Coordinates of C-alpha atoms in Angstrom, one line a residue:
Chain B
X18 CA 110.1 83.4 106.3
X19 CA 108.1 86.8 105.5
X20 CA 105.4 88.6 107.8
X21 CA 102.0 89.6 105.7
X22 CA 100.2 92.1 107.1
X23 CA 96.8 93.1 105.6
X24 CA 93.9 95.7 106.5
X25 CA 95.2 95.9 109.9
X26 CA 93.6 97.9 112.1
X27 CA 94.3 98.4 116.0
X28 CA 92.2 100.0 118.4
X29 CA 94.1 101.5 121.7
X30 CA 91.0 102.4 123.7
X31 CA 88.3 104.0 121.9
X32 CA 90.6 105.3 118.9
X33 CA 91.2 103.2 115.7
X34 CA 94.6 104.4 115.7
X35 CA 94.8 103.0 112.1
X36 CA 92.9 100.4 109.5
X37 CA 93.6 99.2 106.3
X38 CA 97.3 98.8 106.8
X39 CA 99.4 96.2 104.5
X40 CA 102.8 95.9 104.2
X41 CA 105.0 92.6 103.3
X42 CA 108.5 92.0 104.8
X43 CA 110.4 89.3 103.3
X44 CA 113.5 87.4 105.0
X45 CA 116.7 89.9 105.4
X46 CA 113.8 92.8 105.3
X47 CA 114.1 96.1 107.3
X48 CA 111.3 98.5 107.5
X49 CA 111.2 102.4 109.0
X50 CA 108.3 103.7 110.4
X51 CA 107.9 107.2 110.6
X52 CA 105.0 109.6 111.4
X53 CA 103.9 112.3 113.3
X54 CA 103.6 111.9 117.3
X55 CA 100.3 109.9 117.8
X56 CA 100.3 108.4 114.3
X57 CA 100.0 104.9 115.7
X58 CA 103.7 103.7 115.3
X59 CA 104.4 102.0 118.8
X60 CA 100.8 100.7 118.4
X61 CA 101.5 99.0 115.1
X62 CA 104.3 97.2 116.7
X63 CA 102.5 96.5 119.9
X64 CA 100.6 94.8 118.0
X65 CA 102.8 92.8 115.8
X66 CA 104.5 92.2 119.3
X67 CA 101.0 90.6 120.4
X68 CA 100.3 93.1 123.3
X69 CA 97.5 94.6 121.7
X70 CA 95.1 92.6 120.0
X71 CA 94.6 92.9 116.2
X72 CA 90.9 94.4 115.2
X73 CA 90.4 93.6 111.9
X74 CA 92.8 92.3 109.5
X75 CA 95.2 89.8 109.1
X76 CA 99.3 89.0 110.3
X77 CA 100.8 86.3 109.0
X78 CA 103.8 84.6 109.8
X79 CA 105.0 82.5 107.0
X80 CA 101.9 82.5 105.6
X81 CA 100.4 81.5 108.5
X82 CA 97.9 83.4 110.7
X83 CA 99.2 84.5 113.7
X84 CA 96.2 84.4 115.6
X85 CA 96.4 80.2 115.1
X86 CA 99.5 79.8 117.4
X87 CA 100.7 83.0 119.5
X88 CA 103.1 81.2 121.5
X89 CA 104.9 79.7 118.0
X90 CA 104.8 83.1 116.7
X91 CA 106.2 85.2 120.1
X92 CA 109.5 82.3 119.9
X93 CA 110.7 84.5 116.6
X94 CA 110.4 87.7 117.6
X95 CA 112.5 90.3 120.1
X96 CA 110.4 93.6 121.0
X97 CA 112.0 96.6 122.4
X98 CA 109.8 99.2 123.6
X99 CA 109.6 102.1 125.6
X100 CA 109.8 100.3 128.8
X101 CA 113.4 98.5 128.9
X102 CA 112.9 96.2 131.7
X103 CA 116.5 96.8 133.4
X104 CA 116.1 95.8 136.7
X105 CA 117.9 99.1 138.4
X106 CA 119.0 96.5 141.8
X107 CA 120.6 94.0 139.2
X108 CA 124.3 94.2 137.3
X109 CA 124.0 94.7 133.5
X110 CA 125.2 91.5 133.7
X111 CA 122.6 89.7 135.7
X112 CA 120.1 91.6 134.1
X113 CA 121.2 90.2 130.7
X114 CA 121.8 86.8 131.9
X115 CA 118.3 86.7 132.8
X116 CA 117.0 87.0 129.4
X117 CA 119.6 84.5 128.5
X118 CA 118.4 82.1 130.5
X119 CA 114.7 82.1 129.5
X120 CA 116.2 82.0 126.0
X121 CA 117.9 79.0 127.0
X122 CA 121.4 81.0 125.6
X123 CA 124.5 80.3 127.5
X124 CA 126.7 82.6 128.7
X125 CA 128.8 83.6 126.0
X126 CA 125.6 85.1 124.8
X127 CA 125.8 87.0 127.3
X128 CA 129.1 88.4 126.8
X129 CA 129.1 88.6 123.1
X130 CA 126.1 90.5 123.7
X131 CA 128.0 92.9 126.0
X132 CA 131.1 93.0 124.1
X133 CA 128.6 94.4 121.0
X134 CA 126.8 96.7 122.5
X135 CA 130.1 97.9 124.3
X136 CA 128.7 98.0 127.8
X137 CA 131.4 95.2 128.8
X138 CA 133.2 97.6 130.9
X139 CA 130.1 98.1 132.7
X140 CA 129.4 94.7 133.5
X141 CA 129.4 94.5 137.1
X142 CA 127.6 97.9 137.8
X143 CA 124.4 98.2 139.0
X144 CA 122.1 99.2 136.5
X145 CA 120.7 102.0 138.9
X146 CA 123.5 103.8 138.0
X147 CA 123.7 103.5 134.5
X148 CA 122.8 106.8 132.4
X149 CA 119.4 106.3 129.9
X150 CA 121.9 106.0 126.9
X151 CA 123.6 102.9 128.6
X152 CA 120.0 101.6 129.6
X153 CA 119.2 101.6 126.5
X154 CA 122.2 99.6 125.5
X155 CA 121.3 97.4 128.0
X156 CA 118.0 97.2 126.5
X157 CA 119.4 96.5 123.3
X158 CA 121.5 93.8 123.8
X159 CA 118.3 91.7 124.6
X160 CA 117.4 90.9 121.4
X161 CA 120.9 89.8 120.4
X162 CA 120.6 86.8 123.4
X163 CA 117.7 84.7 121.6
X164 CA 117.3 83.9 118.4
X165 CA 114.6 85.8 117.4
X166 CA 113.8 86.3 113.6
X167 CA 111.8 89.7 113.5
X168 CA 113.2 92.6 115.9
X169 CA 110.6 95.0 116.8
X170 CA 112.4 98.0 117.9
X171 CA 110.5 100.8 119.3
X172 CA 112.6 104.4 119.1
X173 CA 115.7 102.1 119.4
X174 CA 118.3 105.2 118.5
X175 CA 116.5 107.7 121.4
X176 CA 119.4 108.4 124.1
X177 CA 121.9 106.7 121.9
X178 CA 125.0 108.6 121.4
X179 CA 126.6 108.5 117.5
X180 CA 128.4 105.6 118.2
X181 CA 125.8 103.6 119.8
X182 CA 123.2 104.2 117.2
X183 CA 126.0 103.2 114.2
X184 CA 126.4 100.0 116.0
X185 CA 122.5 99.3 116.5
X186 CA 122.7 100.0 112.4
X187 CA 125.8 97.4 112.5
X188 CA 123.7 94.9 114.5
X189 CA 120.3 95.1 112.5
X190 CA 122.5 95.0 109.3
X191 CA 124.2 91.7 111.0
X192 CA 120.9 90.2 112.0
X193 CA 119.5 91.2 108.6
X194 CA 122.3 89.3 107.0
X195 CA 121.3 86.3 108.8
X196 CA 117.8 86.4 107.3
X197 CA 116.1 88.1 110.1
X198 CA 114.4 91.1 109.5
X199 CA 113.5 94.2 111.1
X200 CA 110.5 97.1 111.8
X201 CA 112.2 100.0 113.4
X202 CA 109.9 102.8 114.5
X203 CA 112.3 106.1 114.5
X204 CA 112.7 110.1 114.3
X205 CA 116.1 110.0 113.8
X206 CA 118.0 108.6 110.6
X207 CA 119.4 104.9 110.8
X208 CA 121.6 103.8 108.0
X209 CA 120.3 101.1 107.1
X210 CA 120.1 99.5 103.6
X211 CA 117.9 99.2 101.5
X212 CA 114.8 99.7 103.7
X213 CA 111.8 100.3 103.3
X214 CA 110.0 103.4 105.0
X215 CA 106.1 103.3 106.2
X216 CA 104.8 106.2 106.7
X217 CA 101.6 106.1 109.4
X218 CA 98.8 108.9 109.8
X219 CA 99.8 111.2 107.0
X220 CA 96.2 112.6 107.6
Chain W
X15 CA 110.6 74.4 134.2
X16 CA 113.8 76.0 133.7
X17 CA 112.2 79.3 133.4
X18 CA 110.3 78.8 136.1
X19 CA 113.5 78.8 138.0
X20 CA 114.5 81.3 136.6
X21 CA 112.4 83.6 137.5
X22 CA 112.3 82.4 141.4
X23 CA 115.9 83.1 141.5
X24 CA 115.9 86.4 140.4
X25 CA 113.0 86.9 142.2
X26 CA 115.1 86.2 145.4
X27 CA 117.6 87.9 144.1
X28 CA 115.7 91.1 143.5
X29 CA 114.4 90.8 147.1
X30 CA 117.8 89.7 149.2
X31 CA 119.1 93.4 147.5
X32 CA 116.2 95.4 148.9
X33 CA 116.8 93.4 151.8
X34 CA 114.3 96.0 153.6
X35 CA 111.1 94.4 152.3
X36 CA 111.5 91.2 154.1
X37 CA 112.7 92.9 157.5
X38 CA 109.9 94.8 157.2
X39 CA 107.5 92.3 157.2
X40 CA 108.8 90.0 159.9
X41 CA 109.1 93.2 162.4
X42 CA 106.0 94.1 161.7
X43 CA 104.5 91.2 162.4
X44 CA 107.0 90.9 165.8
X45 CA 105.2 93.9 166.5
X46 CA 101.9 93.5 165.9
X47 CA 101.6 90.2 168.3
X48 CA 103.6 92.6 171.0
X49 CA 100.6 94.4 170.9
X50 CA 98.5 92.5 172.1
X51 CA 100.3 91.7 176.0
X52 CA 100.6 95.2 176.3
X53 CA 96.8 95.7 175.1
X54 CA 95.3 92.9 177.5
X55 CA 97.8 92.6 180.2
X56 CA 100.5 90.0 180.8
X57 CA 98.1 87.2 182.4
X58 CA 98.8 84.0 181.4
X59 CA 96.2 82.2 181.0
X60 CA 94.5 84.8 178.3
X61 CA 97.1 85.2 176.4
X62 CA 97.7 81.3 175.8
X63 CA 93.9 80.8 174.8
X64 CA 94.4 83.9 172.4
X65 CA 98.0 82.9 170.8
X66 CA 96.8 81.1 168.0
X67 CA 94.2 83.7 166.6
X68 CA 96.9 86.9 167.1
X69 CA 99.7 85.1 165.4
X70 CA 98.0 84.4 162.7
X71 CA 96.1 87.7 162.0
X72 CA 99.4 89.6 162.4
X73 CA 100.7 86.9 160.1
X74 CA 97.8 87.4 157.4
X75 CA 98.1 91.2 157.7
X76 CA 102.1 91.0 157.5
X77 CA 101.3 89.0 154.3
X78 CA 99.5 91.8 153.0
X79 CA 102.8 94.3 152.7
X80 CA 104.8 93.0 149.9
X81 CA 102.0 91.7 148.4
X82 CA 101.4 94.9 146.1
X83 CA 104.7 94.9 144.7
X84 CA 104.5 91.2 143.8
X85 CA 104.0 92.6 139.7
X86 CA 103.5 95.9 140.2
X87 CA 107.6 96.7 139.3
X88 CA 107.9 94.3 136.6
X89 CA 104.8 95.6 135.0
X90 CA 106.1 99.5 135.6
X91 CA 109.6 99.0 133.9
X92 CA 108.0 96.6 131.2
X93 CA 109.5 93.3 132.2
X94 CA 106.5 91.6 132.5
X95 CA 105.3 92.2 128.7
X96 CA 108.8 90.9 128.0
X97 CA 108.2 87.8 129.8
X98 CA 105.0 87.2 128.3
X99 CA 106.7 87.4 124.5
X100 CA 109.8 85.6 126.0
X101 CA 108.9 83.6 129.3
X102 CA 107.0 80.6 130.4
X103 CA 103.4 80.4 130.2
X104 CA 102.2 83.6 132.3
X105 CA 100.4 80.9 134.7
X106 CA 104.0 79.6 135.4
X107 CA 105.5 83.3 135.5
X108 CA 102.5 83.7 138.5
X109 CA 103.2 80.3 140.4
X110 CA 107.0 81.3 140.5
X111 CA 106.4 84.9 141.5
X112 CA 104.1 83.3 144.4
X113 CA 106.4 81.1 145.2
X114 CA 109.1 83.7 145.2
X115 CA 106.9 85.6 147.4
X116 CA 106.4 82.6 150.3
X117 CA 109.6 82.6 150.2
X118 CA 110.7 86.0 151.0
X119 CA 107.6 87.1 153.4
X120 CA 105.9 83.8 154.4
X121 CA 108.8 81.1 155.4
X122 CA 110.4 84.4 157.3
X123 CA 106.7 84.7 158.9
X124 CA 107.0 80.9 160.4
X125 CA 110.8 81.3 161.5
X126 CA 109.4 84.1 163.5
X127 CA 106.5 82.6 164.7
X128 CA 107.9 80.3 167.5
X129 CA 109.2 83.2 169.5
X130 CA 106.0 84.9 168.5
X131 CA 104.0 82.2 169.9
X132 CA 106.1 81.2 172.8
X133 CA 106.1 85.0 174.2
X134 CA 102.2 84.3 174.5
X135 CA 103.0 81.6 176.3
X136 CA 101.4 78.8 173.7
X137 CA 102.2 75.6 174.9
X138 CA 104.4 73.3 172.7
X139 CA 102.1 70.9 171.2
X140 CA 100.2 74.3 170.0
X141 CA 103.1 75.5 168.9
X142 CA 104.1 72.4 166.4
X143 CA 100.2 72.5 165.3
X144 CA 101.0 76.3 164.5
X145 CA 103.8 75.9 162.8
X146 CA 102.2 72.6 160.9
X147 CA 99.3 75.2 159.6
X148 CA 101.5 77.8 158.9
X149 CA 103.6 75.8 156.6
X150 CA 100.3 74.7 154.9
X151 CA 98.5 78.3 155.2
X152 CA 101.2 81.1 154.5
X153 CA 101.7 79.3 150.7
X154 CA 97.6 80.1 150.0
X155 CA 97.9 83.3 151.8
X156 CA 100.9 84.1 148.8
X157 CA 98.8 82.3 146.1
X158 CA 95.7 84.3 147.1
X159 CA 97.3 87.4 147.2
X160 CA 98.8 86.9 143.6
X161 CA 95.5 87.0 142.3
X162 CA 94.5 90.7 144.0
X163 CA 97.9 91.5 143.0
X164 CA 97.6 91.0 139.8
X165 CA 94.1 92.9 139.2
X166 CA 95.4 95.9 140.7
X167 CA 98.8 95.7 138.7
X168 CA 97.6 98.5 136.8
X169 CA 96.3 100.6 139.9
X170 CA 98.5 103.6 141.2
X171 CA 97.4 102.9 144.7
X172 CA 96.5 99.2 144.5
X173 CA 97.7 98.4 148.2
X174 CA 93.9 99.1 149.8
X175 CA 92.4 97.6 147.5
X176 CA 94.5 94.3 147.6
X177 CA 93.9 94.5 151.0
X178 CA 89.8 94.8 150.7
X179 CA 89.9 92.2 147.5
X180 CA 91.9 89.4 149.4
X181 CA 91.6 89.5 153.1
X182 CA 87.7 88.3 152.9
X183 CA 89.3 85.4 150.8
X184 CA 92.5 85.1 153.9
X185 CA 89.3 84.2 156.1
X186 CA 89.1 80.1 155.5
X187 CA 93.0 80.0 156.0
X188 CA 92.5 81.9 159.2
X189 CA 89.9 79.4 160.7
X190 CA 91.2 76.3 159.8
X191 CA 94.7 77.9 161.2
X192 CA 93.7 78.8 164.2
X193 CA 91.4 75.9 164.6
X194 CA 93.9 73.4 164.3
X195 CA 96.1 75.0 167.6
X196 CA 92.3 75.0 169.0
X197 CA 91.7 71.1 168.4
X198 CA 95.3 70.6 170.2
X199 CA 94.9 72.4 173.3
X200 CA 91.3 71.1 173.5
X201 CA 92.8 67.9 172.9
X202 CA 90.3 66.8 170.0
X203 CA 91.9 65.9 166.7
X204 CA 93.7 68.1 164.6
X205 CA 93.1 66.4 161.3
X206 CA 90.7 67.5 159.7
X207 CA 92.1 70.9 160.3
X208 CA 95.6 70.3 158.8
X209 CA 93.4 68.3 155.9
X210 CA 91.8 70.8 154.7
X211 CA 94.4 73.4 155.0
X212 CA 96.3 71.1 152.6
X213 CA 93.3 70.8 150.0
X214 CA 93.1 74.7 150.4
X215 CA 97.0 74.6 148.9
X216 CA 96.5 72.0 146.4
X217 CA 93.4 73.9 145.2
X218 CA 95.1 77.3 145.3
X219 CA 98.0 76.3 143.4
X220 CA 96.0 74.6 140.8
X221 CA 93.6 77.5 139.9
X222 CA 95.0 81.0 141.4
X223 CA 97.8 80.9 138.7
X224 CA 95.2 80.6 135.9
X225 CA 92.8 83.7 137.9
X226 CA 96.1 86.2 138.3
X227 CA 97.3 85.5 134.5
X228 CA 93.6 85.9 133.0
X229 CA 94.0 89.5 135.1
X230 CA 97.6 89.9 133.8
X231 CA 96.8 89.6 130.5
X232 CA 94.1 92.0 130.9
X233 CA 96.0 94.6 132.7
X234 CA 99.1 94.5 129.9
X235 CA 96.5 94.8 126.7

C-alpha cells in the first residue's frame, strides 16, 4: 500500500495555504513535516484526514483516487489532531473503549493500548482530571485500538514528557514495522528512522 | 448498527454523569405549567380546557434546553471529526444522538407529564390521549431540533438561534398534540390526530438525519 500525493493544493478559507505539493510514502514509510507556524502543516493532514476538501490535485490510496471511495479510504487511517476528543466526564478507560468499540476491537485493545501508552494506572480516573500530557496519551492510544494503516499525527510529541515522546517513537516504529506508515507534523525531534522530512512554506 | 449503539450508550452515559441537564429540563417544565394556576387562578373548569395546550408548550420549550449541546461538545473537543473518520455514517451518528436526546429530555418530559396534567385537573381519557401524543411528538421535537442543532454547531451562542430556527418547525407537533386531547374531551375521534403525529415521526426520522449531517459536514470543513 503507498499514498501518492500530486499538485495538492488546499484552500482553508480564502488562502491557498499551499499547491503543487507531491510526495510518495510507500508501506513501512514515516514522513516529518516541519515548517514555520502557518506553513500549512495541520492543513495538509486535514486534508489527507478528509476534513478539508482537496482543491486541485490528486491523493491516491494504492493507486487509487481517494475521492472515488472516502468511506474505504477513512477505514485505514487514525488522525490525531489538535482536538483530542477525551470526554473530561468519562474514565480513560471508557473513553478508550469507546473508540474500541466503533473499531469493533475488543477489550484487550483497550488494555494493551493502556498498558503502551503507560496510562494503565490511570485507568479508572476521570479524564477531567488528567494533566494535558496524560490527555495526550490518552489521545494517543486511539490510534493503536483500530487497525489503521496511515497515522496522521498532528504535533503528537506537544505536552509529552521524554519518556512519553520515546514511546510514541517506539509505537510509530512498531506500527511502521507492521507496514503502516506515518506523516507526523512536529517542532520537536522524534527518533525516528529513516524518515523522510517535508518541509512546507519555505517562502 | 453496533456503532449506532454505541454512541447512544455513551451518549447516556455522558448525560446520567451531568445528571444536572436532565433535572433541569424536567423542573423547568414542572415549573413552567405551575405558572399558569397561579397566572389564571385555580378554577377548574379553565384550567382543564387549557391543560393540553400548556403542557405541551412547556414541553416544546423544555425541549429547547439541551438541545444546543446536542453536538456542540463533541464538535468543541474534536470528537465529532473523529467519528466522521471512524464512526457510522454521520446520518446514523445524528439518529443516535437524537435518539440519545429523547431519551434523556423527552421520555423524562412524559413521566412528568401525568402529574403535570393531573394538577390542571385534565380528565383521564385526556390524559392517556396526552401521553399517546407525547410518546409520538417529543421523538420529532428531538429529531427537529437535531437539525437546528447541528447548523449552529459552529455558533458561539447558537441557543437563540436554535430556538428561532426550530420552534416555527415545533408548531405542527404542537397542533396535532394538543388537538388530539381536544378531539377526546370533545368526544370526536382522536385518529387522525395520533395518525398524523406518527407520519410526522416516520417522516422525521427518515429525512432530519440526512438535513443535520449535510449541516454537519458543513460546519466540520
Amino acid at each position: 500500500m503507498t499514498l501518492a500525493v500530486e499538485a495538492l493544493a488546499c484552500r482553508r478559507g480564502e488562502r491557498l495555504v499551499f499547491e503543487g505539493l507531491a510526495f510518495e510514502l510507500p508501506a513501512g514509510g514515516a514522513l516529518l513535516l516541519t515548517g514555520p507556524n502557518g506553513s500549512g502543516k495541520s492543513t495538509l493532514l486535514r486534508c489527507l484526514a478528509t476534513l478539508l476538501p482537496v482543491e486541485a490535485g490528486q491523493v491516491r490510496w494504492a493507486g487509487v483516487d481517494i475521492a472515488a471511495d472516502l468511506d474505504a479510504y477513512r477505514r485505514h487511517l487514525a488522525y490525531i489532531g489538535h482536538l483530542d476528543a477525551v470526554k473530561p466526564l468519562l474514565t480513560v478507560r471508557e473513553n478508550l473503549a469507546f473508540w474500541a468499540r466503533l473499531a469493533a476491537a475488543g477489550d484487550d485493545a483497550v488494555e494493551a493500548a493502556l498498558a503502551a501508552l503507560q496510562i494503565a494506572r490511570l485507568a479508572e480516573v476521570p479524564a477531567a482530571r488528567l494533566s494535558a500530557g496524560q490527555r495526550k496519551r490518552v489521545a494517543l492510544a486511539r490510534p493503536l485500538l483500530g487497525n489503521a494503516a496511515l497515522w496522521l499525527l498532528d504535533e503528537p510529541s506537544v505536552s509529552l514528557d521524554a519518556d512519553g515522546t520515546d514511546r510514541l517513537a517506539g509505537l510509530i516504529e512498531a506500527h511502521r514495522a507492521e507496514g503502516g506508515m506515518a506523516i507526523i507534523a512536529t517542532h520537536l525531534p522524534l527518533d525516528l528512522a529513516a524518515a523522510e522530512t517535508l518541509r512546507l512554506g519555505a517562502a | 448498527m453496533g456503532g449506532f449503539w454505541t454512541i447512544v450508550a455513551r451518549d447516556l452515559l455522558l448525560a446520567r454523569r451531568q445528571g444536572a441537564a436532565t433535572l433541569l429540563v424536567v423542573v423547568f417544565f414542572a415549573m413552567t405549567v405551575t405558572l399558569f394556576p397561579l397566572g389564571i387562578g385555580p378554577e377548574r373548569v379553565v384550567l382543564a380546557r387549557i391543560a393540553s395546550g400548556v403542557v405541551w408548550v412547556a414541553a416544546l420549550l423544555a425541549t429547547l434546553i439541551a438541545l444546543d449541546r446536542m453536538f456542540q461538545a463533541d464538535h468543541e473537543d474534536g470528537t465529532l471529526e473523529q467519528l466522521l473518520l471512524a464512526g457510522p455514517a454521520l446520518e446514523l451518528v445524528v439518529l443516535a444522538k437524537a435518539l440519545a436526546h429523547w431519551l434523556s429530555s423527552g421520555l423524562p418530559l412524559i413521566l412528568a407529564a401525568p402529574v403535570m396534567a393531573l394538577s390542571l385537573h385534565m380528565d383521564a381519557r385526556g390524559l392517556l390521549v396526552l401521553l399517546a401524543a407525547m410518546g409520538l411528538g417529543t421523538p420529532i421535537l428531538s429529531l427537529v431540533g437535531a437539525i437546528g442543532a447541528a447548523l449552529t454547531v459552529g455558533l458561539r451562542r447558537g441557543g437563540v438561534l436554535i430556538t428561532l430556527l426550530v420552534l416555527p418547525l415545533y408548531l405542527p407537533v404542537l397542533i396535532f398534540g394538543v388537538g388530539g386531547t381536544e378531539a377526546a374531551i370533545l368526544d370526536t375521534s382522536i385518529r387522525p390526530h395520533l395518525l398524523l403525529l406518527g407520519a410526522g415521526l416516520l417522516g422525521a426520522i427518515a429525512l432530519t438525519p440526512w438535513a443535520a449531517a449535510a449541516a454537519l459536514r458543513l460546519a466540520l470543513e
